[in-house]
Coordinates of C-alpha atoms in Angstrom, one line a residue:
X29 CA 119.9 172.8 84.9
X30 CA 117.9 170.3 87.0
X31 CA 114.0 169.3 85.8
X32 CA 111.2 169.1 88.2
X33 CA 109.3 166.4 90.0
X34 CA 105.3 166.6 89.8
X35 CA 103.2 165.1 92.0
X36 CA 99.8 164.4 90.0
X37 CA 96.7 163.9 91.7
X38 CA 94.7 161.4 89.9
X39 CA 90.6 160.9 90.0
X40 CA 89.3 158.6 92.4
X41 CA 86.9 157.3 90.0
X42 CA 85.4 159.9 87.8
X43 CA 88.1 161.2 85.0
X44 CA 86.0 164.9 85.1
X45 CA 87.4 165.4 88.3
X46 CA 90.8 165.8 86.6
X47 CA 91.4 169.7 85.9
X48 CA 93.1 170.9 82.8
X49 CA 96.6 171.3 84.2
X50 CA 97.0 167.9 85.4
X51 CA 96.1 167.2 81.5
X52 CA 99.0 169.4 80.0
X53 CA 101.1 167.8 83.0
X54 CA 100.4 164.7 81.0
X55 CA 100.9 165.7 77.6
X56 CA 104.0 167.2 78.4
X57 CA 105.6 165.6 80.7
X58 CA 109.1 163.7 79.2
X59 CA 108.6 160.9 81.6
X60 CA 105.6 159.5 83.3
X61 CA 106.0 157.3 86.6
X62 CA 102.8 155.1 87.1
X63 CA 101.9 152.3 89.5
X64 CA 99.7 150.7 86.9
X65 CA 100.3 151.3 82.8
X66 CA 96.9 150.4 81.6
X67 CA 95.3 152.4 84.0
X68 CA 97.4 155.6 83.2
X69 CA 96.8 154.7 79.5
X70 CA 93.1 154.3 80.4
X71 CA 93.0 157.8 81.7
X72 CA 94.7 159.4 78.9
X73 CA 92.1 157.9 76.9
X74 CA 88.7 158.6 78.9
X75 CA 90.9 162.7 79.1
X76 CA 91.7 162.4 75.7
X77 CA 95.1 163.5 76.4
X78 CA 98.4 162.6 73.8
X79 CA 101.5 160.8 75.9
X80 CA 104.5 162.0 74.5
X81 CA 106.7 161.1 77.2
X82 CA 108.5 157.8 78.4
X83 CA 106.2 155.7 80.4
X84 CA 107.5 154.0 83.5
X85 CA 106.0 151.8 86.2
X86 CA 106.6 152.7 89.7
X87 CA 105.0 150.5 92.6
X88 CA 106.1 149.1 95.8
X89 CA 108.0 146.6 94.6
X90 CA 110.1 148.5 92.1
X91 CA 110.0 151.8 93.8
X92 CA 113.8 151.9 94.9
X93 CA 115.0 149.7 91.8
X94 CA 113.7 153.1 89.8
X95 CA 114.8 156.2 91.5
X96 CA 118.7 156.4 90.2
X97 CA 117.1 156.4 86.6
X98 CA 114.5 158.8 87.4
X99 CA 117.1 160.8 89.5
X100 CA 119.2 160.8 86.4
X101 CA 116.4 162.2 83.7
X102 CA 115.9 165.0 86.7
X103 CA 119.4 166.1 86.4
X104 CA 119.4 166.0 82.6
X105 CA 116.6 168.6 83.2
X106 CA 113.5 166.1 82.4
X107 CA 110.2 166.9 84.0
X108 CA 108.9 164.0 85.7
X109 CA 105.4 163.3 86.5
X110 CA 104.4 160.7 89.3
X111 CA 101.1 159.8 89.3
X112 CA 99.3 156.5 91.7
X113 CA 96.1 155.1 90.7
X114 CA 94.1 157.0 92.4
X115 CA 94.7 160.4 94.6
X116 CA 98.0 161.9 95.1
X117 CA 101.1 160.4 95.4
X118 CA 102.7 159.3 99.0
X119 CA 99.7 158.9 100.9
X120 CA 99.4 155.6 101.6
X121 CA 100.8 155.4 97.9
X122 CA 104.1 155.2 96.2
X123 CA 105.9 158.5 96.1
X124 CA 108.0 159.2 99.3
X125 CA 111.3 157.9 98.4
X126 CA 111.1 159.8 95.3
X127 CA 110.1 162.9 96.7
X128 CA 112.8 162.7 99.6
X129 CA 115.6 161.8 96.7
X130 CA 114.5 164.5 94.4
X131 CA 114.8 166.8 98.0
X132 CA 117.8 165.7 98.6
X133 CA 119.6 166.0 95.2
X134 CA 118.1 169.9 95.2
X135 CA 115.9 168.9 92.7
X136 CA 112.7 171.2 92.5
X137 CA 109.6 169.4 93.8
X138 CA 105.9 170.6 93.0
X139 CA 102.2 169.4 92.4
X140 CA 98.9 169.6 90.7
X141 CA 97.1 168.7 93.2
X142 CA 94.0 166.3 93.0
X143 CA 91.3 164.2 94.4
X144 CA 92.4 162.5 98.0
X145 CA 90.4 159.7 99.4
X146 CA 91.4 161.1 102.7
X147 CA 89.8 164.6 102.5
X148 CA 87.2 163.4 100.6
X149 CA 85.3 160.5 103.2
X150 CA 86.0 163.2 105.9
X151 CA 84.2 165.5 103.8
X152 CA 81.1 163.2 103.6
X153 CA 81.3 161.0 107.0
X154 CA 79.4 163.8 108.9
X155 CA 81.9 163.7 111.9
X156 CA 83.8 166.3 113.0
X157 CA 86.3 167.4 110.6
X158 CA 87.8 170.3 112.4
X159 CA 90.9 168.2 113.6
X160 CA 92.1 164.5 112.3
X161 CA 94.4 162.3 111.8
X162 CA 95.6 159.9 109.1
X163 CA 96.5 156.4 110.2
X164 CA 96.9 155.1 107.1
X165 CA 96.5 151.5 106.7
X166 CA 95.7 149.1 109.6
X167 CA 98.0 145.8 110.4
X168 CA 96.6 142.8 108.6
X169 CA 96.6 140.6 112.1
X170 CA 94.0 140.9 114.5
X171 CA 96.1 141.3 117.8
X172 CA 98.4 144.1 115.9
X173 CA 95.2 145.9 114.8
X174 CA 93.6 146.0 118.4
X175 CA 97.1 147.3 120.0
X176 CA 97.3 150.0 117.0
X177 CA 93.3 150.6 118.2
X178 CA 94.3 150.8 122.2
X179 CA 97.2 153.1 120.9
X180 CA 94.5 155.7 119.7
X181 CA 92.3 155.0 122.0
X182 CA 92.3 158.7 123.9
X183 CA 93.0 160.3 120.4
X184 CA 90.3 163.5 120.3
X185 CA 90.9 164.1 116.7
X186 CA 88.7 162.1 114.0
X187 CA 90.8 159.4 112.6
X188 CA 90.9 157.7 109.4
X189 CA 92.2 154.8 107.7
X190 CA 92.6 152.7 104.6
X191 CA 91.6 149.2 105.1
X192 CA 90.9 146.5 102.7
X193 CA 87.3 145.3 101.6
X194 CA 87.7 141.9 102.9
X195 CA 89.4 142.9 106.4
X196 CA 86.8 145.7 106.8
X197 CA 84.2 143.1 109.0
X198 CA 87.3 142.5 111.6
X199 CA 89.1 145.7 111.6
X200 CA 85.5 147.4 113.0
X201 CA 85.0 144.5 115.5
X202 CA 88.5 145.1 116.8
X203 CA 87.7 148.9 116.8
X204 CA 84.7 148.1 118.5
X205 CA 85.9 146.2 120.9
X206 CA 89.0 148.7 122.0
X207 CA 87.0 152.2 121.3
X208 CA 83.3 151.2 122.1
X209 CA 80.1 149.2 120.5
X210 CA 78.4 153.2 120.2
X211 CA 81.8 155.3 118.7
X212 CA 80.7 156.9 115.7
X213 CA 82.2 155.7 112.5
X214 CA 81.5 156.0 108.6
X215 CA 82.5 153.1 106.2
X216 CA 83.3 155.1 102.7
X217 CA 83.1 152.6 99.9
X218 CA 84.4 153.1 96.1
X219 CA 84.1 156.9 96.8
X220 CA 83.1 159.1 93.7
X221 CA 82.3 155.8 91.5
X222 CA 79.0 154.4 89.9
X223 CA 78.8 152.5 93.6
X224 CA 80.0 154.8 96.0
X225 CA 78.2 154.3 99.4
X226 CA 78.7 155.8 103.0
X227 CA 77.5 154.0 105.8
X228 CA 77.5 156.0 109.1
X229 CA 76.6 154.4 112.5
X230 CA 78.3 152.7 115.9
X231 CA 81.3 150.6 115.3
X232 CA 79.1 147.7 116.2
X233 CA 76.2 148.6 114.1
X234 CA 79.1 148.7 111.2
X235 CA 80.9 145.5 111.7
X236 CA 77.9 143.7 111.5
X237 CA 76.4 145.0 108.6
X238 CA 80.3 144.2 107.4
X239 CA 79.9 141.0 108.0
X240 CA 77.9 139.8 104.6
X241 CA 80.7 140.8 103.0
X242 CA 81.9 144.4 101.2
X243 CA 83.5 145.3 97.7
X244 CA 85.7 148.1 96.7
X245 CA 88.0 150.7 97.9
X246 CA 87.4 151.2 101.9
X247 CA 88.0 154.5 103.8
X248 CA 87.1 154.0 107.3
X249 CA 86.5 157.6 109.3
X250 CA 85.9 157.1 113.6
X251 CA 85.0 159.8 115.7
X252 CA 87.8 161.2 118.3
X253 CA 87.1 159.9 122.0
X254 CA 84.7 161.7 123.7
X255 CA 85.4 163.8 126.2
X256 CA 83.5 162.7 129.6
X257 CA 84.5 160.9 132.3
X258 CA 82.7 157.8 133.7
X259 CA 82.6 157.5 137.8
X260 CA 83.7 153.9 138.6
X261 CA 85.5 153.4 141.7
X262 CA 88.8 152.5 141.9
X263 CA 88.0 148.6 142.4
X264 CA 85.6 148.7 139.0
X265 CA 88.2 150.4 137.2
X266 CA 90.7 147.8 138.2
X267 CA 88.3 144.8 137.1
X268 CA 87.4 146.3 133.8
X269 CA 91.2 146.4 132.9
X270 CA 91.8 143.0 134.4
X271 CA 88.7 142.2 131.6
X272 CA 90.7 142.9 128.9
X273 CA 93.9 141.3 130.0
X274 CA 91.9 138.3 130.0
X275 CA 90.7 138.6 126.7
X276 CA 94.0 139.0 125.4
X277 CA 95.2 142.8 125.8
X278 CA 98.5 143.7 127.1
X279 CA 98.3 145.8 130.1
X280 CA 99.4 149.2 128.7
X281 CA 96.7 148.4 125.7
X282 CA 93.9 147.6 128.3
X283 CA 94.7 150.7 130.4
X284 CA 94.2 152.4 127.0
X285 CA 91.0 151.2 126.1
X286 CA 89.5 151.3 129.3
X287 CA 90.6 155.1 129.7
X288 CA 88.9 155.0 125.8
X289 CA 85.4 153.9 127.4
X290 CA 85.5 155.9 130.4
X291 CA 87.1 159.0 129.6
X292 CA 89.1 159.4 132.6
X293 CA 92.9 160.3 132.2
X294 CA 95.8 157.3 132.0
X295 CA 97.2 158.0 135.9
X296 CA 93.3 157.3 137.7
X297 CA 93.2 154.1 135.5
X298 CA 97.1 152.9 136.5
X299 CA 96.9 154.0 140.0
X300 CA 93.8 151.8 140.6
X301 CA 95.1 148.6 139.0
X302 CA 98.4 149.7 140.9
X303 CA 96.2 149.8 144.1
X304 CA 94.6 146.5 143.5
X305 CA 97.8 144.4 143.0
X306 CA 99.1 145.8 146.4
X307 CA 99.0 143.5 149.0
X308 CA 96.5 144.2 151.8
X309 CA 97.3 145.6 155.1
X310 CA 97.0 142.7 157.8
X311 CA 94.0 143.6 159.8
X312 CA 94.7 144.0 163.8

């Protein structure tokens, strides 16, 4: 008989958010995948919770180099419990390959589920939460960040992302930049810990207060484009896109963003930079 794979969610920052069956997951589990030891043995401590089981560590870089022995204990019948250092498991976290393996070798899969960062700075950003999306993290260089911003830039849904404390100051510039000084944001730093903070304003307004420099675990949340249209003429709406090509932008990522400030749909913004790269007629 095949064991089962649980996917633990594990407390953000406060260890009373933990519920008591993630604690019997714990005590019981015959194997325990971690990213980080100390901090699962932390836990156990602050939960006061017995490990009985074999601890392993599983993190990016030994993530495939452990699934055939954790495959192995799952088909000896073992319960496995996988827990990241904070939230649940495959978001943004190890887990994935795991899960997929364990899937695919008709292993049963189930959770306890927990605290997500995700759910949680959507909760508290005050923008709309009715639709969104998860982007997870942004790319660490600045002209791959600003094409992944262009990408979204008619996305209605709130968005949000992971990004790292001392990125944060050029990843809301660049967001700035693409989706508009005034597009609502919320920065959510060290969320449910002695120091969380939210800070809600324009992109702009953000990146500078950024700028002095930020600690902790970031969760950035940006409001959806809004739905207007701006009335430029054809010609304006041609030189704002040739704007951004000169800053930088490729076309399809400049059509983007200007369709992000303006509102209007991708074939008005085309056809006018079409229509201004077309010769002129010769006049009589």
């Amino acid at each position: 008989m095949s064991g089962r794979l649980v996917l633990g969610g594990a407390p953000l920052g406060q260890p009373g958010d933990v519920g008591p069956r993630l604690r019997a997951a714990m005590a019981t589990a015959d194997v325990l995948a971690c990213e980080d030891t100390r901090r699962l043995h932390r836990l156990a401590a602050d939960l006061e919770v017995t490990l009985t089981g074999r601890v392993v560590t599983f993190h990016e870089s030994v993530e495939r180099a452990r699934l055939p022995g954790l495959l192995a204990a799952l088909a000896e019948g073992r319960t496995v419990l996988l827990l990241t250092d904070a939230g649940m498991p495959s978001v943004s976290d190890p887990g994935y390959t795991l899960v997929r393996a364990a899937i695919d070798a008709g292993i049963e899969v189930t959770s306890v589920p927990g605290p997500s960062a995700v759910i949680t700075a959507l909760a508290v950003s005050g923008l709309p939460v009715d639709r969104f999306c998860f982007e997870g993290f942004l790319p660490r260089k600045g002209g791959e960040r600003r094409s992944r911003f262009a990408g979204l830039a008619d996305e209605r849904r709130t968005m949000v992302f992971f990004e790292s404390p001392h990125r944060l100051a050029d990843a809301l510039a660049d967001a700035a930049a693409v989706l508009g000084d005034d597009r609502p944001a919320a920065v959510c730093r060290e969320l449910t810990k002695t120091h969380e903070e939210v800070r809600r304003g324009g992109l702009a307004e953000l990146a500078t207060w950024a700028a002095d420099g930020v600690r902790g675990e970031i969760t950035l949340v940006v409001a959806g484009a809004p739905e207007r249209a701006v009335d430029l003429t054809p010609a304006e709406l041609a030189a704002e896109v040739a704007a951004e090509e000169a800053a930088g932008a490729p076309r399809k990522d400049a059509i983007r963003a200007v369709m992000a400030r303006t509102g209007l749909p991708r074939r008005a913004v085309y056809d006018a930079v079409v229509a201004a790269k077309s010769p002129r007629a010769p006049k009589a």
